[in-house]
Every structure is written in C-alpha cells, then in structure tokens.
Amino acid sequence: MPTATWQKSSYCGEGEACVHVAATASARIHLTESSDPTEAILTATPTAFRSLLRTLKNKEAHRG
C-alpha cells in the first residue's frame, strides 16, 4: 500500500486507543489503530464507511 496520510479520529483523547483513517486515490478508506498504524488495516468503500459512521453515531446517541 502506498504511504497514506492518516487522520486521527476527532473522538480520540490521548493515548494509544485511537482510530486513524486514510483515504486513497482509488476511492478506498483505510482504518487502523494508533498503537501500530502499519498493522491490521481495514479497507472499506466510502459507502460502507459512511454506513459504519452512521451506525456508530446512532449507538452513541441512544447510549445516554
């Protein structure tokens, strides 16, 4: 995989328990964790990524 520009989740505080996201020129979204962003990369289409975000936001809204 070419070098990606990783962006840290805005929901992340300090530490190593964060999610990083990178978009590629081939219209794919990569997700990984902070502890080792070169390992365990999950790849999704933009549609699947939007669905994941929508689901996570809905769960957060219903949590409290």
PDB file of C-alpha atoms in Angstrom:
ATOM      1  CA  MET A   1       0.000   0.000   0.000  1.00  0.00           C
ATOM      2  CA  PRO A   2       1.394   3.437  -0.855  1.00  0.00           C
ATOM      3  CA  THR A   3       2.142   5.758   2.023  1.00  0.00           C
ATOM      4  CA  ALA A   4      -1.141   7.009   3.411  1.00  0.00           C
ATOM      5  CA  THR A   5      -1.859  10.267   5.216  1.00  0.00           C
ATOM      6  CA  TRP A   6      -3.525   9.120   8.413  1.00  0.00           C
ATOM      7  CA  GLN A   7      -6.006  11.312  10.272  1.00  0.00           C
ATOM      8  CA  LYS A   8      -6.767  10.722  13.946  1.00  0.00           C
ATOM      9  CA  SER A   9     -10.402  10.364  14.971  1.00  0.00           C
ATOM     10  CA  SER A  10     -11.866  13.522  16.497  1.00  0.00           C
ATOM     11  CA  TYR A  11     -13.374  11.350  19.243  1.00  0.00           C
ATOM     12  CA  CYS A  12      -9.948  10.210  20.382  1.00  0.00           C
ATOM     13  CA  GLY A  13      -8.330  11.553  23.507  1.00  0.00           C
ATOM     14  CA  GLU A  14      -4.719  10.987  24.421  1.00  0.00           C
ATOM     15  CA  GLY A  15      -3.093   7.588  24.369  1.00  0.00           C
ATOM     16  CA  GLU A  16      -2.907   4.594  22.093  1.00  0.00           C
ATOM     17  CA  ALA A  17      -6.591   3.608  21.912  1.00  0.00           C
ATOM     18  CA  CYS A  18      -7.473   5.642  18.831  1.00  0.00           C
ATOM     19  CA  VAL A  19      -8.700   5.009  15.319  1.00  0.00           C
ATOM     20  CA  HIS A  20      -6.898   6.517  12.342  1.00  0.00           C
ATOM     21  CA  VAL A  21      -8.463   6.973   8.899  1.00  0.00           C
ATOM     22  CA  ALA A  22      -6.872   7.494   5.473  1.00  0.00           C
ATOM     23  CA  ALA A  23      -8.457   7.921   2.045  1.00  0.00           C
ATOM     24  CA  THR A  24      -6.752   6.606  -1.079  1.00  0.00           C
ATOM     25  CA  ALA A  25      -6.690   7.757  -4.675  1.00  0.00           C
ATOM     26  CA  SER A  26      -8.502   4.528  -5.593  1.00  0.00           C
ATOM     27  CA  ALA A  27     -11.612   5.576  -3.607  1.00  0.00           C
ATOM     28  CA  ARG A  28     -10.982   3.355  -0.609  1.00  0.00           C
ATOM     29  CA  ILE A  29     -10.972   4.228   3.084  1.00  0.00           C
ATOM     30  CA  HIS A  30      -8.377   2.616   5.356  1.00  0.00           C
ATOM     31  CA  LEU A  31      -8.839   2.331   9.126  1.00  0.00           C
ATOM     32  CA  THR A  32      -6.268   1.295  11.695  1.00  0.00           C
ATOM     33  CA  GLU A  33      -5.472   1.736  15.378  1.00  0.00           C
ATOM     34  CA  SER A  34      -2.938   4.107  16.941  1.00  0.00           C
ATOM     35  CA  SER A  35      -0.707   1.516  18.554  1.00  0.00           C
ATOM     36  CA  ASP A  36       0.624   0.376  15.160  1.00  0.00           C
ATOM     37  CA  PRO A  37      -0.894   2.050  12.097  1.00  0.00           C
ATOM     38  CA  THR A  38       1.037  -0.218   9.723  1.00  0.00           C
ATOM     39  CA  GLU A  39      -0.686  -3.358  11.039  1.00  0.00           C
ATOM     40  CA  ALA A  40      -4.296  -4.560  10.894  1.00  0.00           C
ATOM     41  CA  ILE A  41      -5.539  -2.174   8.245  1.00  0.00           C
ATOM     42  CA  LEU A  42      -9.236  -2.472   7.433  1.00  0.00           C
ATOM     43  CA  THR A  43     -10.252  -1.249   3.977  1.00  0.00           C
ATOM     44  CA  ALA A  44     -13.773  -0.105   3.099  1.00  0.00           C
ATOM     45  CA  THR A  45     -15.602   1.634   0.299  1.00  0.00           C
ATOM     46  CA  PRO A  46     -16.819   5.168   1.018  1.00  0.00           C
ATOM     47  CA  THR A  47     -20.407   3.847   1.167  1.00  0.00           C
ATOM     48  CA  ALA A  48     -19.511   1.178   3.731  1.00  0.00           C
ATOM     49  CA  PHE A  49     -17.519   3.710   5.766  1.00  0.00           C
ATOM     50  CA  ARG A  50     -20.475   6.144   5.839  1.00  0.00           C
ATOM     51  CA  SER A  51     -22.700   3.293   6.990  1.00  0.00           C
ATOM     52  CA  LEU A  52     -20.245   2.419   9.769  1.00  0.00           C
ATOM     53  CA  LEU A  53     -20.098   6.049  10.940  1.00  0.00           C
ATOM     54  CA  ARG A  54     -23.894   6.378  10.855  1.00  0.00           C
ATOM     55  CA  THR A  55     -24.282   3.202  12.930  1.00  0.00           C
ATOM     56  CA  LEU A  56     -21.691   4.309  15.487  1.00  0.00           C
ATOM     57  CA  LYS A  57     -23.228   7.776  15.803  1.00  0.00           C
ATOM     58  CA  ASN A  58     -26.720   6.302  16.266  1.00  0.00           C
ATOM     59  CA  LYS A  59     -25.475   3.979  19.005  1.00  0.00           C
ATOM     60  CA  GLU A  60     -23.761   6.907  20.735  1.00  0.00           C
ATOM     61  CA  ALA A  61     -26.955   8.995  20.574  1.00  0.00           C
ATOM     62  CA  HIS A  62     -29.021   6.182  22.134  1.00  0.00           C
ATOM     63  CA  ARG A  63     -26.448   5.423  24.807  1.00  0.00           C
ATOM     64  CA  GLY A  64     -27.197   8.310  27.183  1.00  0.00           C
TER      65      GLY A  64
END
